[in-house]
Structure formats: C-alpha cells, structure tokens
Coordinates of C-alpha atoms in Angstrom, one line a residue:
X41 CA 33.5 -6.3 -8.9
X42 CA 32.9 -7.0 -12.6
X43 CA 29.9 -5.8 -14.6
X44 CA 28.8 -9.4 -15.0
X45 CA 28.8 -10.0 -11.2
X46 CA 26.8 -6.8 -10.6
X47 CA 24.3 -7.9 -13.3
X48 CA 24.0 -11.2 -11.6
X49 CA 23.2 -9.6 -8.2
X50 CA 20.7 -7.3 -9.8
X51 CA 19.0 -10.2 -11.6
X52 CA 19.0 -12.3 -8.4
X53 CA 17.3 -9.4 -6.5
X54 CA 14.7 -8.8 -9.3
X55 CA 13.9 -12.5 -9.7
X56 CA 13.5 -13.0 -5.9
X57 CA 11.2 -10.0 -5.6
X58 CA 9.0 -11.0 -8.6
X59 CA 8.6 -14.5 -7.2
X60 CA 7.5 -13.1 -3.9
X61 CA 4.8 -10.9 -5.4
X62 CA 3.3 -13.4 -7.8
X63 CA 3.5 -16.6 -5.7
X64 CA 2.0 -14.7 -2.8
X65 CA -0.8 -13.5 -5.0
X66 CA -1.5 -17.0 -6.2
X67 CA -1.5 -18.3 -2.6
X68 CA -3.9 -15.6 -1.5
X69 CA -6.2 -16.4 -4.4
X70 CA -6.2 -20.0 -3.4
X71 CA -6.7 -19.3 0.3
X72 CA -8.1 -15.8 0.7
X73 CA -9.2 -16.5 4.3
X74 CA -5.7 -17.3 5.5
X75 CA -3.6 -14.2 5.1
X76 CA -2.2 -14.2 8.7
X77 CA -1.5 -17.9 8.6
X78 CA 0.5 -17.4 5.4
X79 CA 2.5 -14.6 6.9
X80 CA 3.1 -16.5 10.1
X81 CA 4.4 -19.6 8.2
X82 CA 6.7 -17.4 6.1
X83 CA 8.2 -15.8 9.2
X84 CA 8.8 -19.2 10.8
X85 CA 10.5 -20.4 7.7
X86 CA 12.7 -17.3 7.7
X87 CA 13.7 -17.9 11.3
X88 CA 14.4 -21.6 10.7
X89 CA 16.6 -20.8 7.6
X90 CA 18.5 -18.1 9.6
X91 CA 19.2 -20.7 12.3
X92 CA 20.4 -23.2 9.8
X93 CA 22.6 -20.6 8.2
X94 CA 24.2 -19.8 11.5
X95 CA 24.8 -23.5 12.2
X96 CA 26.6 -24.1 8.8
X97 CA 28.2 -20.7 8.2
X98 CA 31.1 -21.4 10.7
X99 CA 30.7 -18.1 12.5
X100 CA 29.9 -15.9 9.5
X101 CA 26.3 -15.6 10.6
X102 CA 25.6 -15.4 14.3
X103 CA 22.2 -15.6 16.0
X104 CA 21.9 -13.5 19.1
X105 CA 20.8 -14.9 22.5
X106 CA 17.5 -13.8 23.9
X107 CA 18.0 -10.8 26.2
X108 CA 15.0 -9.1 27.8
X109 CA 16.6 -5.7 27.7
X110 CA 17.3 -6.0 23.9
X111 CA 13.8 -7.4 23.3
X112 CA 12.3 -4.4 25.1
X113 CA 14.3 -1.9 23.1
X114 CA 13.5 -3.6 19.8
X115 CA 9.8 -3.9 20.5
X116 CA 8.9 -0.8 18.4
X117 CA 10.7 -1.9 15.2
X118 CA 9.3 -5.5 15.6
X119 CA 5.7 -4.1 16.2
X120 CA 5.9 -1.7 13.3
X121 CA 7.3 -4.5 11.1
X122 CA 4.5 -7.0 11.7
X123 CA 1.7 -4.4 11.5
X124 CA 3.1 -3.2 8.2
X125 CA 3.4 -6.7 6.9
X126 CA -0.2 -7.5 7.8
X127 CA -1.5 -4.5 6.0
X128 CA 0.8 -5.4 3.1
X129 CA -0.7 -8.8 2.8
X130 CA -4.3 -7.6 3.1
X131 CA -3.6 -5.1 0.4
X132 CA -2.1 -7.7 -2.0
X133 CA -5.1 -9.9 -1.4
X134 CA -7.5 -7.2 -2.4
X135 CA -5.9 -5.8 -5.6
X136 CA -4.3 -7.0 -8.8
X137 CA -0.6 -7.8 -8.6
X138 CA 0.2 -5.0 -11.2
X139 CA -2.0 -2.5 -9.2
X140 CA -0.3 -3.4 -6.0
X141 CA 2.6 -1.1 -6.7
X142 CA 0.2 1.8 -7.2
X143 CA -1.7 1.0 -4.0
X144 CA 1.5 1.3 -2.1
X145 CA 2.7 4.3 -4.2
X146 CA 2.9 6.7 -1.2
X147 CA 5.9 4.9 0.4
X148 CA 8.3 7.6 -0.7
X149 CA 6.3 10.7 0.3
X150 CA 5.3 9.2 3.7
X151 CA 8.9 8.2 4.3
X152 CA 10.1 11.7 3.6
X153 CA 7.4 13.1 5.9
X154 CA 8.1 10.7 8.8
X155 CA 11.9 11.2 8.4
X156 CA 11.5 15.0 8.4
X157 CA 9.4 14.9 11.5
X158 CA 11.8 12.6 13.3
X159 CA 14.9 14.6 12.4
X160 CA 13.1 18.0 12.6
X161 CA 14.8 18.9 9.4
X162 CA 13.0 20.4 6.3
X163 CA 13.8 18.4 3.1
X164 CA 15.2 20.3 0.2
X165 CA 12.9 21.8 -2.5
X166 CA 14.0 19.1 -5.0
X167 CA 13.1 16.3 -2.5
X168 CA 9.7 17.9 -2.0
X169 CA 9.2 18.2 -5.7
X170 CA 10.0 14.5 -6.1
X171 CA 7.5 13.7 -3.4
X172 CA 4.8 15.7 -5.2
X173 CA 5.5 13.8 -8.4
X174 CA 5.1 10.5 -6.7
X175 CA 2.0 11.6 -4.9
X176 CA 0.5 12.8 -8.1
X177 CA 1.2 9.4 -9.7
X178 CA -0.6 7.7 -6.9
X179 CA -3.8 9.7 -7.2
X180 CA -3.6 9.3 -11.0
X181 CA -3.7 5.5 -10.5
X182 CA -6.4 5.4 -7.9
X183 CA -8.7 7.9 -9.6
X184 CA -12.0 6.3 -10.9
X185 CA -12.0 5.4 -14.5
X186 CA -14.8 4.6 -16.9
X187 CA -12.6 2.0 -18.5
X188 CA -12.4 -0.1 -15.2
X189 CA -15.5 -2.2 -14.5
X190 CA -16.9 -1.6 -11.0
X191 CA -16.2 -5.3 -10.1
X192 CA -12.5 -4.9 -11.1
X193 CA -12.0 -1.6 -9.3
X194 CA -10.0 -1.8 -6.1
X195 CA -12.1 -1.3 -3.0
X196 CA -11.6 1.7 -0.6
X197 CA -10.6 -0.8 2.1
X198 CA -7.8 -2.3 -0.1
X199 CA -6.5 1.2 -0.8
X200 CA -6.6 2.0 2.9
X201 CA -4.6 -1.1 3.5
X202 CA -2.1 0.1 0.9
X203 CA -1.9 3.5 2.6
X204 CA -1.4 2.0 6.0
X205 CA 1.2 -0.4 4.7
X206 CA 3.1 2.5 3.1
X207 CA 2.9 4.5 6.4
X208 CA 4.3 1.7 8.5
X209 CA 7.1 1.1 6.0
X210 CA 7.9 4.8 6.5
X211 CA 8.0 4.3 10.3
X212 CA 10.0 1.1 9.8
X213 CA 12.7 2.9 7.7
X214 CA 13.3 5.3 10.6
X215 CA 13.2 2.7 13.3
X216 CA 15.8 0.5 11.6
X217 CA 18.4 3.2 12.0
X218 CA 17.4 3.6 15.7
X219 CA 17.4 -0.1 16.4
X220 CA 20.7 -1.2 14.8
X221 CA 22.8 -0.1 17.8
X222 CA 20.8 -2.5 20.0
X223 CA 21.9 -5.4 17.6
X224 CA 25.6 -4.6 17.5
X225 CA 24.9 -2.7 14.2
X226 CA 24.3 -6.1 12.6
X227 CA 21.5 -6.4 10.0
X228 CA 21.5 -10.2 10.4
X229 CA 20.9 -9.9 14.2
X230 CA 18.1 -7.3 13.5
X231 CA 16.6 -9.7 10.9
X232 CA 16.6 -12.5 13.5
X233 CA 14.9 -10.3 16.2
X234 CA 12.4 -8.9 13.7
X235 CA 11.3 -12.2 12.3
X236 CA 11.3 -14.2 15.5
X237 CA 9.5 -11.3 17.4
X238 CA 7.0 -10.8 14.6
X239 CA 6.1 -14.5 14.5
X240 CA 5.6 -14.5 18.3
X241 CA 3.3 -11.4 18.1
X242 CA 1.3 -12.7 15.1
X243 CA 0.6 -16.2 16.5
X244 CA -2.1 -15.1 19.0
X245 CA -4.0 -13.1 16.3
X246 CA -3.9 -16.1 13.9
X247 CA -5.8 -18.0 16.7
X248 CA -8.1 -15.2 17.7
X249 CA -9.1 -14.4 14.1
X250 CA -10.2 -18.0 13.7
X251 CA -7.8 -18.8 10.8
X252 CA -6.8 -22.2 12.4
X253 CA -10.4 -23.2 12.3
X254 CA -10.6 -21.9 8.7
X255 CA -7.6 -23.9 7.7
X256 CA -9.0 -27.0 9.3
X257 CA -12.3 -26.6 7.5
X258 CA -10.5 -26.0 4.2
X259 CA -8.4 -29.1 4.6
X260 CA -11.5 -31.1 5.3
X261 CA -13.1 -29.8 2.1
X262 CA -12.4 -32.4 -0.7
X263 CA -12.8 -29.7 -3.4
X264 CA -9.9 -27.5 -2.0
X265 CA -6.5 -28.1 -3.6
X266 CA -4.0 -27.4 -0.8
X267 CA -1.1 -27.8 -3.2
X268 CA -0.9 -24.1 -4.1
X269 CA -1.1 -23.0 -0.5
X270 CA 1.5 -25.4 0.8
X271 CA 4.1 -25.1 -2.0
X272 CA 3.4 -21.4 -2.3
X273 CA 4.1 -20.8 1.4
X274 CA 7.4 -22.8 1.2
X275 CA 8.5 -21.0 -1.9
X276 CA 7.8 -17.5 -0.6
X277 CA 9.3 -18.3 2.8
X278 CA 12.5 -19.5 1.1
X279 CA 12.6 -16.5 -1.3
X280 CA 11.9 -14.1 1.6
X281 CA 15.1 -15.5 3.0
X282 CA 16.9 -15.0 -0.3
X283 CA 15.7 -11.4 -0.5
X284 CA 17.6 -10.7 2.7
X285 CA 20.8 -12.0 1.0
X286 CA 19.9 -10.2 -2.2
X287 CA 19.5 -6.9 -0.2
X288 CA 22.9 -7.4 1.4
X289 CA 24.6 -8.2 -1.9
X290 CA 22.9 -5.1 -3.5
X291 CA 24.3 -2.9 -0.9
X292 CA 27.8 -4.4 -1.3
X293 CA 28.1 -4.4 -5.1
X294 CA 25.6 -1.8 -6.5
X295 CA 24.9 1.9 -6.0
X296 CA 21.5 3.4 -5.0
X297 CA 21.0 4.5 -8.6
X298 CA 21.6 0.9 -9.9
X299 CA 19.3 -0.5 -7.3
X300 CA 16.6 2.0 -8.2
X301 CA 16.9 1.3 -11.9
X302 CA 16.6 -2.5 -11.2
X303 CA 13.5 -1.7 -9.1
X304 CA 12.1 0.2 -12.0
X305 CA 12.7 -2.7 -14.4
X306 CA 11.1 -5.0 -11.9
X307 CA 8.0 -2.8 -11.8
X308 CA 7.7 -3.0 -15.6
X309 CA 8.1 -6.8 -15.5
X310 CA 5.6 -7.0 -12.7
X311 CA 3.1 -5.2 -14.8
X312 CA 3.7 -7.3 -17.9
X313 CA 3.6 -10.6 -15.9
X314 CA 0.4 -9.5 -14.1
X315 CA -1.4 -8.7 -17.4
X316 CA -0.1 -11.9 -19.2
X317 CA -0.6 -14.5 -16.5
X318 CA -3.1 -13.1 -14.0
X319 CA -5.3 -11.2 -16.5
X320 CA -4.7 -7.9 -14.7
X321 CA -6.4 -4.8 -16.2
X322 CA -4.1 -2.0 -17.2
X323 CA -5.7 1.2 -18.3
X324 CA -4.0 4.3 -19.6
X325 CA -4.3 5.9 -16.2
X326 CA -2.8 3.0 -14.4
X327 CA 0.1 2.7 -16.9
X328 CA 0.7 6.5 -16.6
X329 CA 0.5 6.2 -12.8
X330 CA 3.3 3.5 -12.7
X331 CA 5.5 5.6 -15.0
X332 CA 5.0 8.8 -12.9
X333 CA 5.6 7.0 -9.6
X334 CA 8.8 5.4 -11.0
X335 CA 9.9 8.7 -12.5
X336 CA 9.5 10.6 -9.2
X337 CA 11.2 7.9 -7.2
X338 CA 14.1 7.7 -9.6
X339 CA 14.4 11.5 -9.5
X340 CA 14.5 11.3 -5.7
X341 CA 17.2 8.7 -5.8
X342 CA 19.3 10.8 -8.1
X343 CA 18.8 13.8 -5.7
X344 CA 20.0 11.8 -2.7
X345 CA 23.0 10.4 -4.7
X346 CA 24.0 14.0 -5.5
X347 CA 23.3 15.5 -2.0
X348 CA 24.6 12.6 0.1
X349 CA 28.2 11.4 0.2
X350 CA 28.5 7.8 -1.0
X351 CA 28.1 5.1 1.7
X352 CA 31.0 2.8 2.6
X353 CA 31.3 0.2 -0.1
X354 CA 32.7 -2.5 2.2
X355 CA 30.0 -4.7 3.8
X356 CA 32.0 -4.8 7.1
X357 CA 32.2 -1.0 7.1
X358 CA 28.4 -0.8 6.5
X359 CA 27.8 -3.2 9.5
X360 CA 30.1 -1.1 11.7
X361 CA 28.7 2.2 10.8
X362 CA 25.1 1.0 11.1
X363 CA 24.3 3.0 7.9
X364 CA 22.1 1.7 5.0
X365 CA 21.3 3.0 1.7
X366 CA 17.8 4.5 2.2
X367 CA 16.2 2.9 -0.8
X368 CA 17.4 -0.5 0.3
X369 CA 16.8 -0.4 4.1
X370 CA 13.7 -2.4 4.1
X371 CA 15.2 -5.2 2.1
X372 CA 17.6 -6.0 4.9
X373 CA 15.0 -7.5 7.1
X374 CA 13.1 -10.4 5.6
X375 CA 10.2 -9.0 3.6
X376 CA 7.5 -11.6 3.6
X377 CA 5.1 -11.9 2.0
X378 CA 6.2 -9.3 -0.5
X379 CA 9.4 -7.4 -0.4
X380 CA 9.0 -3.8 0.7
X381 CA 10.5 -1.1 -1.5

C-alpha cells in the first residue's frame, strides 16, 4: 500500500469524523428537543445502507438472518451501544463542539479500568501512568475558570452525560470482543445486529419521551426551518455509514500509531473549526486540556504498540481472528451521531 493510499484513507477517516461532529451539532442546535429522533433516523439510515450494500456487493457484504439465539447473546452489546449513543448525543447537545472531546476525555482511563476488571489483569505501570495523564487532562479542562462566563460553562448534567458516554464506550470495547464469535467473527454482521437492534430498542423511547409530538409541533410552526434537521440527519446517517468503511480501511492499511496521530490531528481541526464557525470559547485551560489528553492517549498507543505484537495486516485474517486494534474497535460499528474514539 503506497503512502498516497494511506494518506487518502486517513483523510477519508478524518473528514467523515469531522462531518459527523459538526453536522450533528448543527442539527441539535436547530432541533434541541429531538435528540432521540435524530439518533433513531441515523440508525435506520445505517441499516438501509447496509442492506443496499449487501444487495449490490455480490456477496462481499452479507446480512445475517434473524436468529433468536444470536439476538439473545448479542443483547448486551446492543444495549450498551444504544445507551452510550444516547448519552453521547445528550452530551454533544449540551456542550460546545470543541469542548465535546474534553467532556468525553475519560474514555481511555475508563476503558483501561473496565478491561482490567474483565480480564482480572493489572495493567503495566506505563499504562497506568498514561491513564493518569489523560485523567489529569480531563480535570484540567472541566475545572472552573474565571475566563469562562457562567452562561458558557458546561452544566454538570452535560459533564455527567459525557462521563456516562465514556463509561459505556469502555463497556462496549470489551463487549465487542466477546460478541464477535456470535457473528461469525464478522464486524459487518455485528454492525448490522447493533444498528438494527439499537433502532428497535430506541423506537419506544422516542414515543414515550414525546419526541414525535415535539416533531409534529415543530413542523407545524411556520418559523421553524426544517432544512437543517432533514438534511443534517441524511448527511450524518450517510457519513455514519462511511465511518464504518473508514474504520475497516484504517485497520487494513494503517497502524495504531498512524490512526492515533490522525485522531490527534482531527482533534486539533475540530477545535479550530469549532472556534471559527461555531464561536466556541477556547481558554488556556481548555487548550491545555486537549493537549494533555491527546498526549496521554498517544503515549498509551505507543506503549501498546511496543507491548503488543502487531495485529494481522490482512482484512480477512482480522475477520477470522476476531481481533481489532483497540483504538479502532468502536469505529467498526456505525458510530452515529458522533464517531466514538
């Protein structure tokens, strides 16, 4: 694989992820009362695109048949996925796009903790140190600052949503490994089950939370411009599908280090775009927080690259082994409305 092709895959991944963040933020600003509806529509779009891909891929992509036994075994990963996505959406709705990466800054420490409890294995001292760095970066970013007006400061509820989103991402990372054998070690089959199952679980809550009534009232309001909501939902649903492809391509042609550096570059671009186009407030504390979180995460990635043998480079071998690069696991399943790191 040439350097140009690798660069193309990285750019594809970064572009898709950035579109997901900012278009979702624009949609949530336009329709703050419809977070679950937005998420449901994106999941449905992902399922439809998966089905169309299977129809036109000539057997390359296969959609599994419904089996009650498989559905029962996959219930934990589907449940954790949709709960995490709901908290993810609520967090993004309540904070600036640039601050969103700080609010979810505890993904790595929580993933290390959950994985250690699951495997009953103590992480190395270097891994713990990386986790401490990231945790310190998180608290640096959420600490009160006199430079942040009270009206612009994130609420405790939004921070709680960010923490819960990070926690469920950590559970999700562990459950993916446990669930792949029930999907013939196929990430595509797991993506189908996860998105279809998540949509089915979410639908009753959209109704119970009154969002259908809210949507009806908003559509009847002549002052509401539905263009942002409709087009934003279509765009993010489509790019959520593309993120799955981008994740698979990243595993095939890049290393964990390359993937992490692309994630770091994306975080910088996310901050710049947030400040430029959304008027996000960046203080010295917040900028330092992003840098510290990225530094700790990149240090962790380097440690894992040194401690862990390289994964199989062939996509077929990855499917057969059921193994995923840890830092890319959550990109395999469609990450709507915002890709999970």
